[in-house]
mmCIF file of C-alpha atoms in Angstrom:
data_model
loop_
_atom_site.group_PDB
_atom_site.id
_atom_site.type_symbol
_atom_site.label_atom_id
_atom_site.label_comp_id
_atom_site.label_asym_id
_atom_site.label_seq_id
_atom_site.Cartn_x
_atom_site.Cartn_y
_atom_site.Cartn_z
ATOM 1 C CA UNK A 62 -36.196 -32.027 49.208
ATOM 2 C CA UNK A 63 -38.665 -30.236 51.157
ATOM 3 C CA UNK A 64 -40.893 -32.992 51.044
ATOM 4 C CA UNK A 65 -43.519 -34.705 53.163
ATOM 5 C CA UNK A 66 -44.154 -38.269 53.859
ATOM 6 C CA UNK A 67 -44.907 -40.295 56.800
ATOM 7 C CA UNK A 68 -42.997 -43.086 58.330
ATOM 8 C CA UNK A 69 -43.050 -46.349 56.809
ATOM 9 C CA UNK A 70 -42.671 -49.157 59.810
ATOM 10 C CA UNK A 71 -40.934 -51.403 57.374
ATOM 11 C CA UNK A 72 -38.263 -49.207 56.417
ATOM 12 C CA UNK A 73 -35.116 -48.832 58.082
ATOM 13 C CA UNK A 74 -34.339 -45.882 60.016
ATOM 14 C CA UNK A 75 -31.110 -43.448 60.609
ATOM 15 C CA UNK A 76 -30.148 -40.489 62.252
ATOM 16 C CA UNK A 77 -28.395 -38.229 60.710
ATOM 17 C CA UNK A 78 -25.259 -35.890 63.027
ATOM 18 C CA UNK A 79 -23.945 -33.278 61.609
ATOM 19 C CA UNK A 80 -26.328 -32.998 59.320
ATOM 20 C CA UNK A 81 -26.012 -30.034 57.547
ATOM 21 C CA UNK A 82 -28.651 -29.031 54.802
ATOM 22 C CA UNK A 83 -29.365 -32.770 54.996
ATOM 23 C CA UNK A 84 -27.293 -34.651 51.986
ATOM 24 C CA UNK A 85 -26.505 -37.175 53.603
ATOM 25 C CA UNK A 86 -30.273 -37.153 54.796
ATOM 26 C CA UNK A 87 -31.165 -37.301 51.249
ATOM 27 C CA UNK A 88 -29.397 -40.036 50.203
ATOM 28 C CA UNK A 89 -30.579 -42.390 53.260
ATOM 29 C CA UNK A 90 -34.174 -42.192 52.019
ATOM 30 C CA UNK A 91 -33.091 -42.741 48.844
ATOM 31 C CA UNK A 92 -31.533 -45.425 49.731
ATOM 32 C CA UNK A 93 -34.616 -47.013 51.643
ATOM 33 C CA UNK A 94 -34.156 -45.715 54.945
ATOM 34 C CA UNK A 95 -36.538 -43.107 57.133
ATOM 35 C CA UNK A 96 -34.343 -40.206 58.727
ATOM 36 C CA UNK A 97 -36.574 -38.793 61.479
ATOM 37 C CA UNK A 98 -33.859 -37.208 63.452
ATOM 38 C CA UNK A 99 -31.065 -34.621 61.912
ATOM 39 C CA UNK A 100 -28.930 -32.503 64.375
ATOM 40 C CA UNK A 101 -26.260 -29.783 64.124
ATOM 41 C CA UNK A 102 -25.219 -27.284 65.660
ATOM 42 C CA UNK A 103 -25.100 -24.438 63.594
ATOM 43 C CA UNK A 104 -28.350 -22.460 63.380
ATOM 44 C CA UNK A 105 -28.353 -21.903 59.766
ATOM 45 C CA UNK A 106 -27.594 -25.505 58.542
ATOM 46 C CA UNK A 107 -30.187 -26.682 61.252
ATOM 47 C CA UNK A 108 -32.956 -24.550 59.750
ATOM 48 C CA UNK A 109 -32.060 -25.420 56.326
ATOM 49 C CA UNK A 110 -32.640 -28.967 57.610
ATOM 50 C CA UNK A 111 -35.636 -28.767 59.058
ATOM 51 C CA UNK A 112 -37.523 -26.917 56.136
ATOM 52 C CA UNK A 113 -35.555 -29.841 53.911
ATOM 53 C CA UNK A 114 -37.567 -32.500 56.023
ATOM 54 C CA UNK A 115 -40.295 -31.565 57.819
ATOM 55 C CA UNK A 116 -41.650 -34.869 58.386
ATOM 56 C CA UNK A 117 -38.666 -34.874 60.857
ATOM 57 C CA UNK A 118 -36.918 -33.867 63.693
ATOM 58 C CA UNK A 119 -34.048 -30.986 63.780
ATOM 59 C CA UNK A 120 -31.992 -30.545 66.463
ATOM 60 C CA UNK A 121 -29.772 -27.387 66.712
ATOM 61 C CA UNK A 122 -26.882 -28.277 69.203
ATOM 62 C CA UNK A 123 -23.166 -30.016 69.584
ATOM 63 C CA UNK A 124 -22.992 -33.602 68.764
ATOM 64 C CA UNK A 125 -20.545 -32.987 72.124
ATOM 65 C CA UNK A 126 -22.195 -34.924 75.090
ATOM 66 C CA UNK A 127 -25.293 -35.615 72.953
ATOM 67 C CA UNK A 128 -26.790 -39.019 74.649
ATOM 68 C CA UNK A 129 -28.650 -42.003 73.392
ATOM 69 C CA UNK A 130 -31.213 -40.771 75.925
ATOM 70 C CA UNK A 131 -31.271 -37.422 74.397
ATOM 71 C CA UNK A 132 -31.647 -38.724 70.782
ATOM 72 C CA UNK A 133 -34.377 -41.364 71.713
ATOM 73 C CA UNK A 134 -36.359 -38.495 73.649
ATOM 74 C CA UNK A 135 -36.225 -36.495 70.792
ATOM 75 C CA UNK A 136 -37.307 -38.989 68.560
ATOM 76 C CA UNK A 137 -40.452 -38.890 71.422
ATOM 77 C CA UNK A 138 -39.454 -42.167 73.007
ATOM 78 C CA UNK A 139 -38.968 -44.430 69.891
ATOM 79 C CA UNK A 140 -36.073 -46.769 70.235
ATOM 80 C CA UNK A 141 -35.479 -48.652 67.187
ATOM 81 C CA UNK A 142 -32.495 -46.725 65.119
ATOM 82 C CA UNK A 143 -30.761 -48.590 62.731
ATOM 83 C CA UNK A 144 -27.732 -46.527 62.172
ATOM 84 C CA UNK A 145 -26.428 -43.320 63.329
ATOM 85 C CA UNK A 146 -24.528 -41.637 60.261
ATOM 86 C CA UNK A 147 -22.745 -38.423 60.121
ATOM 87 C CA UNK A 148 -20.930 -36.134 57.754
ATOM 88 C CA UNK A 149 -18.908 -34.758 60.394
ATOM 89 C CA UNK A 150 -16.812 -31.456 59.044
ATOM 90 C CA UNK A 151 -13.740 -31.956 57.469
ATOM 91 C CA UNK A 152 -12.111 -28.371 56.616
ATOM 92 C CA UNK A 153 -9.283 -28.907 58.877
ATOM 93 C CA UNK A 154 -8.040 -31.971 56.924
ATOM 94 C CA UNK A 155 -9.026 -31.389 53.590
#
């Protein structure tokens, strides 16, 4: 991780909720896909994110009332996501 590269128009791309450190991050790209936008809301995982994938975007707040508005602004207008994954935490029913 922790690497740059820049956006590749003929890849697919995904963003990435709950993202953590960015695993799940990880294994999009290595599965062909660009990941330009990560978010979570804890500060720590958020951080760890964004030094993971700088080429990116990391957004430290609650999936909770997060808009397609909000996630295309952040993504500085662009429009054309693929597929919205998540690794949402699963403590409670593990």
């Amino acid at each position: 991780m922790g690497r740059k590269r820049t956006a590749d128009p003929g890849r697919p791309v995904a963003v990435d909720l709950f993202c953590g450190a960015g695993g799940l991050s990880l294994g999009f790209e290595q599965a062909g896909f660009d990941v330009p936008l990560g978010v979570d809301a804890d500060g720590y995982h958020a951080a760890t994110h964004e030094r993971n994938f700088p080429a990116g975007r990391t957004l430290c707040r609650s999936v909770a009332g997060l808009t397609a508005a909000d996630v295309f602004a952040a993504l500085g207008g662009r429009t054309d996501v693929d597929a919205v994954v998540g690794g949402p935490p699963c403590q409670g029913f593990s």
